[in-house]
mmCIF file of C-alpha atoms in Angstrom:
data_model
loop_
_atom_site.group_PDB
_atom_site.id
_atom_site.type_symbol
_atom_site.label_atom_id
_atom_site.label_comp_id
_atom_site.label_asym_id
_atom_site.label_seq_id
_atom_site.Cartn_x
_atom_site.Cartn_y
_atom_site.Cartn_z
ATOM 1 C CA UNK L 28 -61.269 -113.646 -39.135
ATOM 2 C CA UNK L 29 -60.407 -115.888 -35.806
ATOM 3 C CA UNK L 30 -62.474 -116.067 -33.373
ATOM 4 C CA UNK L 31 -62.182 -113.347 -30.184
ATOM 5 C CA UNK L 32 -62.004 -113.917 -26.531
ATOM 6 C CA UNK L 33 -65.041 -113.373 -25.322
ATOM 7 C CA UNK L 34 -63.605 -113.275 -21.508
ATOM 8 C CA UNK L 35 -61.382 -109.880 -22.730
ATOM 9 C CA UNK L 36 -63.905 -108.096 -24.450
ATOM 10 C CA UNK L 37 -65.216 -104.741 -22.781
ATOM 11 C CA UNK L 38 -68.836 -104.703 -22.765
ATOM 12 C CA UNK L 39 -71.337 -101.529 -22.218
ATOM 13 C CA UNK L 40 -71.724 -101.829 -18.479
ATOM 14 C CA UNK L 41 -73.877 -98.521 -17.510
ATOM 15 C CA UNK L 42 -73.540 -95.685 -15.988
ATOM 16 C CA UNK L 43 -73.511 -94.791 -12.553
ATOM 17 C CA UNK L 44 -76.181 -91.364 -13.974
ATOM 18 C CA UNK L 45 -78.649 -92.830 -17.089
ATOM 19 C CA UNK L 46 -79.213 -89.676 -17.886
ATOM 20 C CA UNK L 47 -75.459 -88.831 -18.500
ATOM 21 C CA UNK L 48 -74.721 -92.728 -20.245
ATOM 22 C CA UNK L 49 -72.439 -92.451 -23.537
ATOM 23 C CA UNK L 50 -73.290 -95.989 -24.597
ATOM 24 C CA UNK L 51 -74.791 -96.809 -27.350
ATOM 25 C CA UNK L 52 -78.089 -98.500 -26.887
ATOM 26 C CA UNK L 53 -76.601 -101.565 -28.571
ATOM 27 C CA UNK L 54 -73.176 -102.875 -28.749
ATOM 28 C CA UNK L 55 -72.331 -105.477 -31.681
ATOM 29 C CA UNK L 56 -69.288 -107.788 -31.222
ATOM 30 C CA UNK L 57 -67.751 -110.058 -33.890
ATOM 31 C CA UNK L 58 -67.148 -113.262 -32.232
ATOM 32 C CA UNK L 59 -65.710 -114.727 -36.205
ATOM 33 C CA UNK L 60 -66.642 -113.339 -39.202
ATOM 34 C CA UNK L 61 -70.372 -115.542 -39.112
ATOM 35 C CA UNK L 62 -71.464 -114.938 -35.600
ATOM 36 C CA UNK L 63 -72.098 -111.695 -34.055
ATOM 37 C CA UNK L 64 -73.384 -110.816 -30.097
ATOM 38 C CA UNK L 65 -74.940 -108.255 -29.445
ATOM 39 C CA UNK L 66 -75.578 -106.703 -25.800
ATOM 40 C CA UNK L 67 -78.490 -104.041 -24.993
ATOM 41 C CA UNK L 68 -77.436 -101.018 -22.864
ATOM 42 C CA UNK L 69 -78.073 -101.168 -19.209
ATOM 43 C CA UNK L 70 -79.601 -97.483 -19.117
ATOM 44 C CA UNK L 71 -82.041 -98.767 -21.752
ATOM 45 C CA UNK L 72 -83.254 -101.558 -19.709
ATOM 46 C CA UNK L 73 -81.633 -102.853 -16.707
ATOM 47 C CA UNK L 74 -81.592 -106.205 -17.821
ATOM 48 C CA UNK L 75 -78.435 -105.377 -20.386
ATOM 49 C CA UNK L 76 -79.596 -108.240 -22.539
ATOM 50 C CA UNK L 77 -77.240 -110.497 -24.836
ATOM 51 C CA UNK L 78 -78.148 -111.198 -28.196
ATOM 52 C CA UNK L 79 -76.717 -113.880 -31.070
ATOM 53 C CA UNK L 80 -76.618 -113.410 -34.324
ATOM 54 C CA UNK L 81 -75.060 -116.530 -36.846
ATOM 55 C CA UNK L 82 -74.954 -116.944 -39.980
ATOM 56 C CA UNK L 83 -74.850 -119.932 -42.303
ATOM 57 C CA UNK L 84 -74.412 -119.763 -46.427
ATOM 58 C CA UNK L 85 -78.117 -120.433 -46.429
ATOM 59 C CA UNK L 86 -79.789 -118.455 -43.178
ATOM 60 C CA UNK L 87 -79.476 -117.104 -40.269
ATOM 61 C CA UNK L 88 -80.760 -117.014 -36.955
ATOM 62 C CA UNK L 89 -81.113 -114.649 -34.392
ATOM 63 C CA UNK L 90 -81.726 -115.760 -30.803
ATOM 64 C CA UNK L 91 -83.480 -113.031 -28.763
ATOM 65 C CA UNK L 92 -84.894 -109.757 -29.396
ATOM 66 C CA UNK L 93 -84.247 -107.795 -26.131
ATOM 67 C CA UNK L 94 -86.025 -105.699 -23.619
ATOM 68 C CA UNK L 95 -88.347 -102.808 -23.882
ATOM 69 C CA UNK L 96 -87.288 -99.690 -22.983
ATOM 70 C CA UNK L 97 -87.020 -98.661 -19.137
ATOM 71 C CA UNK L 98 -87.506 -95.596 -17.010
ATOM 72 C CA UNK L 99 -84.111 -93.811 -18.386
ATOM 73 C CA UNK L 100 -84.729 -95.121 -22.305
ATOM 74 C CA UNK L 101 -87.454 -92.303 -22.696
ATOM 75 C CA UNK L 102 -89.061 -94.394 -25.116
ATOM 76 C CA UNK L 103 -86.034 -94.814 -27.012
ATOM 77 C CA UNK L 104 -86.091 -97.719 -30.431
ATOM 78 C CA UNK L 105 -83.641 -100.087 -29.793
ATOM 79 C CA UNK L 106 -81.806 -100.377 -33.374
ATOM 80 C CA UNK L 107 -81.866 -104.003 -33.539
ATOM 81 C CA UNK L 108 -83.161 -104.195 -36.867
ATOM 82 C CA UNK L 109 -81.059 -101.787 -38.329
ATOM 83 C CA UNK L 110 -78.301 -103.647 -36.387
ATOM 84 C CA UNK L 111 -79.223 -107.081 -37.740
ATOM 85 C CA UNK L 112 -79.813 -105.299 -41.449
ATOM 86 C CA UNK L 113 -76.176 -103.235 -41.685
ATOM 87 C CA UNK L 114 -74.551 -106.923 -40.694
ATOM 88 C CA UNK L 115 -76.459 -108.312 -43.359
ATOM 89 C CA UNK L 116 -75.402 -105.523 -45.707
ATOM 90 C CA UNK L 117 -71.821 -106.251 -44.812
ATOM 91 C CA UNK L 118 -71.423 -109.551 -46.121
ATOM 92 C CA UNK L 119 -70.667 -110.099 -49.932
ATOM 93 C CA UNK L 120 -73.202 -111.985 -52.614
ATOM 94 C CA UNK L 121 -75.887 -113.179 -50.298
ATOM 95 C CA UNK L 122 -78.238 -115.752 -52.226
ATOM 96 C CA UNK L 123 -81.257 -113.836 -53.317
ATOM 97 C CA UNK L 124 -83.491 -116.372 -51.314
ATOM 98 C CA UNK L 125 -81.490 -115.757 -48.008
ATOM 99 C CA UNK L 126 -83.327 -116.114 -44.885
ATOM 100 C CA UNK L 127 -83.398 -114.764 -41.023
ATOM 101 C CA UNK L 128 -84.802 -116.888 -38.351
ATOM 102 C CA UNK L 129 -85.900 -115.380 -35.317
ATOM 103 C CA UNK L 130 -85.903 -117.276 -32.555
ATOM 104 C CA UNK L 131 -85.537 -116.925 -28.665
ATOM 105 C CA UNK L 132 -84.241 -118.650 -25.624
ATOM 106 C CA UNK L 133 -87.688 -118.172 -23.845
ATOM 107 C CA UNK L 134 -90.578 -116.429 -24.085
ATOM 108 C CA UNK L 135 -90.310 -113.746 -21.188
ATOM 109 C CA UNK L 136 -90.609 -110.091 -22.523
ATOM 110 C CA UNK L 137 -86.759 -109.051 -22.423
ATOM 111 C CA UNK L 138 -86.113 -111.417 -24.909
ATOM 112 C CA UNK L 139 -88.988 -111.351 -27.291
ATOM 113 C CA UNK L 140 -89.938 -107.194 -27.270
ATOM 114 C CA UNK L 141 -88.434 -106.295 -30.325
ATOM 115 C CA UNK L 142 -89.696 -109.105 -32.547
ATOM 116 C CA UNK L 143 -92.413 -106.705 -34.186
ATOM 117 C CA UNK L 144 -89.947 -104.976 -35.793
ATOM 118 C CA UNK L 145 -89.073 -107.823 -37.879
ATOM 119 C CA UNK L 146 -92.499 -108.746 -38.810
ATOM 120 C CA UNK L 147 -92.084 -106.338 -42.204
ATOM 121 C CA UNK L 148 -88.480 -107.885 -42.733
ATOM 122 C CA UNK L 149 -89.041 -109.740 -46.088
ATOM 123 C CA UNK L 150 -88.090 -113.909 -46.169
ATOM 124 C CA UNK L 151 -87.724 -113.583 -42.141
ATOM 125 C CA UNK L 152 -89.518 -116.009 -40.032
ATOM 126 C CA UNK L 153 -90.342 -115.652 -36.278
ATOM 127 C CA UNK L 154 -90.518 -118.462 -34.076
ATOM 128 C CA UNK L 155 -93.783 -118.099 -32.164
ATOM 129 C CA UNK L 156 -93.438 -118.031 -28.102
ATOM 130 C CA UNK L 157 -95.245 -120.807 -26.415
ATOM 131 C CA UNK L 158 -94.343 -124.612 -26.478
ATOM 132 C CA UNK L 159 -96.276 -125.784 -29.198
ATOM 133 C CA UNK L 160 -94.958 -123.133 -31.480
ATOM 134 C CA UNK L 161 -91.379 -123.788 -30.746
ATOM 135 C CA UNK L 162 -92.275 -127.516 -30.287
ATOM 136 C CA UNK L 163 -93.628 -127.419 -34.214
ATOM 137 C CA UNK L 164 -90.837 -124.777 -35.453
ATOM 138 C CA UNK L 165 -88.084 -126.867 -34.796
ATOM 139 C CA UNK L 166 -89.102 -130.606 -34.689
ATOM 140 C CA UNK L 167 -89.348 -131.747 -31.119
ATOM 141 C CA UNK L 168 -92.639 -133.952 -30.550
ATOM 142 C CA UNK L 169 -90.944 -135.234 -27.667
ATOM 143 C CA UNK L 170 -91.259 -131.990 -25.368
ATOM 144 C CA UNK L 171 -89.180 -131.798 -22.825
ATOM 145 C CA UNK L 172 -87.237 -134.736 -24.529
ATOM 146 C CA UNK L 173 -85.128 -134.912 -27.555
ATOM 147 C CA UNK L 174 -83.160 -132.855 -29.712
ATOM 148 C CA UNK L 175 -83.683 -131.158 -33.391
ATOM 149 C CA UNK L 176 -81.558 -129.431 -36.120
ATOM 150 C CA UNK L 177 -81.627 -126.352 -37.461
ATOM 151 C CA UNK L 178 -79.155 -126.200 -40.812
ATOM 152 C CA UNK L 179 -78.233 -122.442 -41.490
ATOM 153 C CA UNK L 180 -76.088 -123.795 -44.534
ATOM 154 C CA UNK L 181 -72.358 -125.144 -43.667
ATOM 155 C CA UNK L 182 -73.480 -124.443 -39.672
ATOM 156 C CA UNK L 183 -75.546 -127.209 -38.093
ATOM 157 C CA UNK L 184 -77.049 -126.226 -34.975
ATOM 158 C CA UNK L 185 -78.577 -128.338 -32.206
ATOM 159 C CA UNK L 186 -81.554 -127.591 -30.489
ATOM 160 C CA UNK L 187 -82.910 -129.256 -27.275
ATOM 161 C CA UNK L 188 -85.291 -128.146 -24.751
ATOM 162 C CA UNK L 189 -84.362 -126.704 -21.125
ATOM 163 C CA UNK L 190 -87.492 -125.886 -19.576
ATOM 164 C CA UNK L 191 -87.477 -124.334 -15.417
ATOM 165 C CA UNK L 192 -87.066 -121.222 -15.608
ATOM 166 C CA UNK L 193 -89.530 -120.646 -18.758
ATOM 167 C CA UNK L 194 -92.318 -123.260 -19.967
ATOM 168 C CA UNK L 195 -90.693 -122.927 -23.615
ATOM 169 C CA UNK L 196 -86.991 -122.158 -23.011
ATOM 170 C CA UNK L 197 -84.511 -123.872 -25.102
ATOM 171 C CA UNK L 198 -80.565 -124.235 -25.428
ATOM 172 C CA UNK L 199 -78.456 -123.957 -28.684
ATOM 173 C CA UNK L 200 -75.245 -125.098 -29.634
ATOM 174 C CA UNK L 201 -73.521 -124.325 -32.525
ATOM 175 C CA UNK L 202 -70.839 -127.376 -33.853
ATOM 176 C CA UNK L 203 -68.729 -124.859 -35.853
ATOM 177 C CA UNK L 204 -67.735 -122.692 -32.913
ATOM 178 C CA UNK L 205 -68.696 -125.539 -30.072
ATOM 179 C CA UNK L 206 -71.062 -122.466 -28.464
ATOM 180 C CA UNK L 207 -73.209 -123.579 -26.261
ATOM 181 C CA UNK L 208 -76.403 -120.895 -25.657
ATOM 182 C CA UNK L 209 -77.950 -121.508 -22.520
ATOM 183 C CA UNK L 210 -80.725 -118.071 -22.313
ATOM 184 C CA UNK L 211 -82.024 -117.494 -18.726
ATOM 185 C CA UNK L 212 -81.198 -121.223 -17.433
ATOM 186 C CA UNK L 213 -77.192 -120.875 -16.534
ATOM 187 C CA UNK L 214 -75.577 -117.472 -16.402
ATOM 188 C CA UNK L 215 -73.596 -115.548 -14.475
ATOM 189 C CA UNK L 216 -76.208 -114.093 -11.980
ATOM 190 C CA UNK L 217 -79.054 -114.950 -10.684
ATOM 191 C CA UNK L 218 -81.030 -117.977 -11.868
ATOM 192 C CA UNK L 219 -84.760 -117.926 -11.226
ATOM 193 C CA UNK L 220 -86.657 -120.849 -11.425
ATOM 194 C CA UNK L 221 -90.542 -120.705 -12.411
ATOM 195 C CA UNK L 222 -90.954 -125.019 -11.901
ATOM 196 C CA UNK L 223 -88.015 -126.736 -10.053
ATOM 197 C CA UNK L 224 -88.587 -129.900 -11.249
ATOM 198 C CA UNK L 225 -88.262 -129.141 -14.808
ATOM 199 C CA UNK L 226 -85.276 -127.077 -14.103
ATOM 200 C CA UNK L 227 -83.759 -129.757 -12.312
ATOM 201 C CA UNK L 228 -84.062 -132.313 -14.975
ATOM 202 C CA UNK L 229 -83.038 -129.295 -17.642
ATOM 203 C CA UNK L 230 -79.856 -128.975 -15.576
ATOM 204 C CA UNK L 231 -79.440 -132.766 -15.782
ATOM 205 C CA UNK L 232 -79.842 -132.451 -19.518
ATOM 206 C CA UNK L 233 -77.167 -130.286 -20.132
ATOM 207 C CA UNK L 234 -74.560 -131.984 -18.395
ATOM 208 C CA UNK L 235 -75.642 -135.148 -20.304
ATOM 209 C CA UNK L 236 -74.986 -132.863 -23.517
ATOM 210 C CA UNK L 237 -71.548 -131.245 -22.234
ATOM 211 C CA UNK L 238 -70.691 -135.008 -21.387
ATOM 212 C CA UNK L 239 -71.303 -136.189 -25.112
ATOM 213 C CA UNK L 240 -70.219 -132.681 -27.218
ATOM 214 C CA UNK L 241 -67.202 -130.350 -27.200
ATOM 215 C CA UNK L 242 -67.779 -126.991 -25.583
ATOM 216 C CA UNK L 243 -65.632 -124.013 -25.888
ATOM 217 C CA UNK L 244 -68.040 -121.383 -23.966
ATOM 218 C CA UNK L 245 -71.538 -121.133 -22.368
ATOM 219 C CA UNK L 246 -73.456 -117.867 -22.838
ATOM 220 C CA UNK L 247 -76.193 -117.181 -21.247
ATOM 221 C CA UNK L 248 -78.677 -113.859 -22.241
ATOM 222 C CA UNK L 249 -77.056 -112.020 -18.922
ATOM 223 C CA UNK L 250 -74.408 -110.572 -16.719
ATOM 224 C CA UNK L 251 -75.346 -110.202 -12.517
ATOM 225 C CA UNK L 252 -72.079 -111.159 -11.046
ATOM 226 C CA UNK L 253 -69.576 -109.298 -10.152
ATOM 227 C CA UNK L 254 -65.998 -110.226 -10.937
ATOM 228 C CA UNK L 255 -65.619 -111.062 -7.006
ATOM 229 C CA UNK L 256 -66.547 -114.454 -6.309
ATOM 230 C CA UNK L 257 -70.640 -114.992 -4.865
ATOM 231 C CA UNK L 258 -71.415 -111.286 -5.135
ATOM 232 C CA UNK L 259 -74.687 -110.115 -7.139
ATOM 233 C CA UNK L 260 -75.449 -107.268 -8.164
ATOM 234 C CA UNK L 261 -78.849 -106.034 -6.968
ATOM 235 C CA UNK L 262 -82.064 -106.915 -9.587
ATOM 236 C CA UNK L 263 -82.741 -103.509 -11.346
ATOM 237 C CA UNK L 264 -79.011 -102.485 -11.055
ATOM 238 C CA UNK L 265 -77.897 -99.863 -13.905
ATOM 239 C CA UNK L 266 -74.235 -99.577 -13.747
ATOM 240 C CA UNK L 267 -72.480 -102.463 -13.320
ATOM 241 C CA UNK L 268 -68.351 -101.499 -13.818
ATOM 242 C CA UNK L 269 -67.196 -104.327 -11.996
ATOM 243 C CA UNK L 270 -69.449 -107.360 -13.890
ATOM 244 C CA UNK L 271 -68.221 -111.001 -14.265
ATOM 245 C CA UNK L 272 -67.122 -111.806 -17.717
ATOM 246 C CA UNK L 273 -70.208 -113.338 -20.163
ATOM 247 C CA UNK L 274 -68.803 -116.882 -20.615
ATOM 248 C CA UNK L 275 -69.284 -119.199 -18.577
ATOM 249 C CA UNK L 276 -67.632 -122.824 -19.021
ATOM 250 C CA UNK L 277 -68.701 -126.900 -18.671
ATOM 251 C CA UNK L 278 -67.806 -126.893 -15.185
ATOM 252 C CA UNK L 279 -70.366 -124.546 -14.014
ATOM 253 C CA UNK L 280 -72.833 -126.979 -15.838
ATOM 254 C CA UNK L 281 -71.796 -129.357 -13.883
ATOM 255 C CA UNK L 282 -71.543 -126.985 -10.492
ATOM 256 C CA UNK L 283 -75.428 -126.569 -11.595
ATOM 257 C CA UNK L 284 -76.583 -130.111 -12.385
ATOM 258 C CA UNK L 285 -74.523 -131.613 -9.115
ATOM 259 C CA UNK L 286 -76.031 -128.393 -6.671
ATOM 260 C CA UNK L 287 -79.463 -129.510 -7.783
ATOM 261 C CA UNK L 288 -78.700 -133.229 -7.565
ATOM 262 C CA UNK L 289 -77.882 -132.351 -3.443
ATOM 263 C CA UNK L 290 -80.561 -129.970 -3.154
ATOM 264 C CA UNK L 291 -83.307 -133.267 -4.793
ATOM 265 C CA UNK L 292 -86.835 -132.482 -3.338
ATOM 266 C CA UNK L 293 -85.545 -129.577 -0.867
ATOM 267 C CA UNK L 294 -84.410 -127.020 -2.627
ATOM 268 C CA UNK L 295 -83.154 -123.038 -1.730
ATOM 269 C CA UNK L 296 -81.325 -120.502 -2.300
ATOM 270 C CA UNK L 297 -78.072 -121.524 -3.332
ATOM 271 C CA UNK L 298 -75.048 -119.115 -4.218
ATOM 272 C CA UNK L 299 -71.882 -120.144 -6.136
ATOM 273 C CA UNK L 300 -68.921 -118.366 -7.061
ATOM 274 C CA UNK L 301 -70.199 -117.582 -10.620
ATOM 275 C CA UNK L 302 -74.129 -117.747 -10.302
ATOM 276 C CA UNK L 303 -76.705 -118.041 -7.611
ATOM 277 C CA UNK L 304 -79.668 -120.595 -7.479
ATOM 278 C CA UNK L 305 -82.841 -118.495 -6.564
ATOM 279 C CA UNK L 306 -85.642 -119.902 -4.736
ATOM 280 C CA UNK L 307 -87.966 -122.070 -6.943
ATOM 281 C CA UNK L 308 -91.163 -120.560 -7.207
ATOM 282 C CA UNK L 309 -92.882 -123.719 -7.113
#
């Protein structure tokens, strides 16, 4: 199976009346046959999270477990589990010893609300949420510095730390598919930042690592944009019909990196065609 264009596909956008929505509360796209994304409905939580799923011959990892549900949800289960199970399901002759990781960007609650449900899941392991759980998980004594591995089996991933906008946040790249996960930190929308010098030197860091690696996309956990160049939707918006695409590419990295190179010691508010620098909290 090739891999899809990620800038064509149609996601679950909303509706203008929750209570009238025909989504489904999750949507599951086949980027190849291995790697799966899967995007939360914006009537279940505003925040229309994004997903990955990949899989390796050994294990697999999913990054992110989503959002609670909001106002219009009704207490509604988001089927991630059974989502994450049925792909499992689908693929032939799985070793009997076959694992899931899950794992997260960052540790805010619309990406790590559904990870109870997997605490039953038999040979599944769940990264905890602060530093010196994902610190220990993955292998990086060096925190903020460095880089670690994570072998799913034929699928080497690369893990490095991006803190700014979250204490623990991390990116992801995959070398099969030259995916580059970036969470909360670069996306189209709006990027908050929690400590401005971290996020600074995070945004440094990943322009040093698009410098040195191939990338084919960069997907972040959200869409805020709209297709029309330095326009945001509003924060809590659930109907978005007219949303950016999800990929973003290396030369918004280095948009990012060289807008928080000008802004040094001073920054603001800062809006771009494809995402918008919010104002550090501290």
């Amino acid at each position: 199976m090739p891999a899809i264009n990620l800038d064509q596909v149609k996601w679950i956008y909303g509706a203008r009346d929750c209570s009238h929505s025909t989504d489904p509360l999750l949507q599951v796209i086949a980027f190849d046959e291995d790697t799966s994304v899967l995007r939360q409905s914006k009537c279940f939580n505003f925040e229309g999270n994004f997903m990955y799923l990949l899989f390796g011959t050994e294990r697999a990892v999913l990054l992110d477990t989503g959002a609670s549900p909001g106002p219009n949800a009704h207490d509604q289960v988001l089927p991630l589990r059974r989502a994450v199970d049925d792909l499992f399901a689908q693929r032939n002759a799985l070793p009997e010893n076959y694992e899931l990781i899950v794992a997260h960007t960052h540790s805010h609650g619309d990406h790590v609300y559904w990870d109870s449900d997997f605490e039953s899941r038999s040979r599944t392991s769940i990264v905890g949420h602060g530093v010196p759980d994902v610190m220990a998980f993955f292998g990086l004594p060096n925190w903020p510095e460095g880089e670690a591995f994570l072998d799913l089996g034929a699928r080497r991933l690369t893990i490095f730390p991006i803190p700014g906008h979250e204490a623990a946040h991390i990116a992801v790249y995959d070398q099969r598919t030259e995916i580059l996960l970036t969470g909360d930190s670069l996306y189209p929308g709006l990027l908050t930042i929690r400590n401005w010098a971290a996020f600074r030197r995070s945004a440094a860091r990943l322009a040093a690592f698009s410098d040195q690696h191939p990338v084919s996309v960069v997907l972040g956990a959200h869409i805020e944009m709209k297709k029309i160049a330095r326009e945001l939707y509003p924060i809590g918006t659930t109907y978005q019909p007219e949303e950016h695409s999800l990929p973003l590419r290396t030369t918004h990295i280095k948009e990012l990196n060289a807008a928080c190179e000008r802004m040094a010691d001073r920054p603001h508010e800062d809006v771009h065609d494809e995402f918008v620098i919010g104002e550090p909290e501290a």
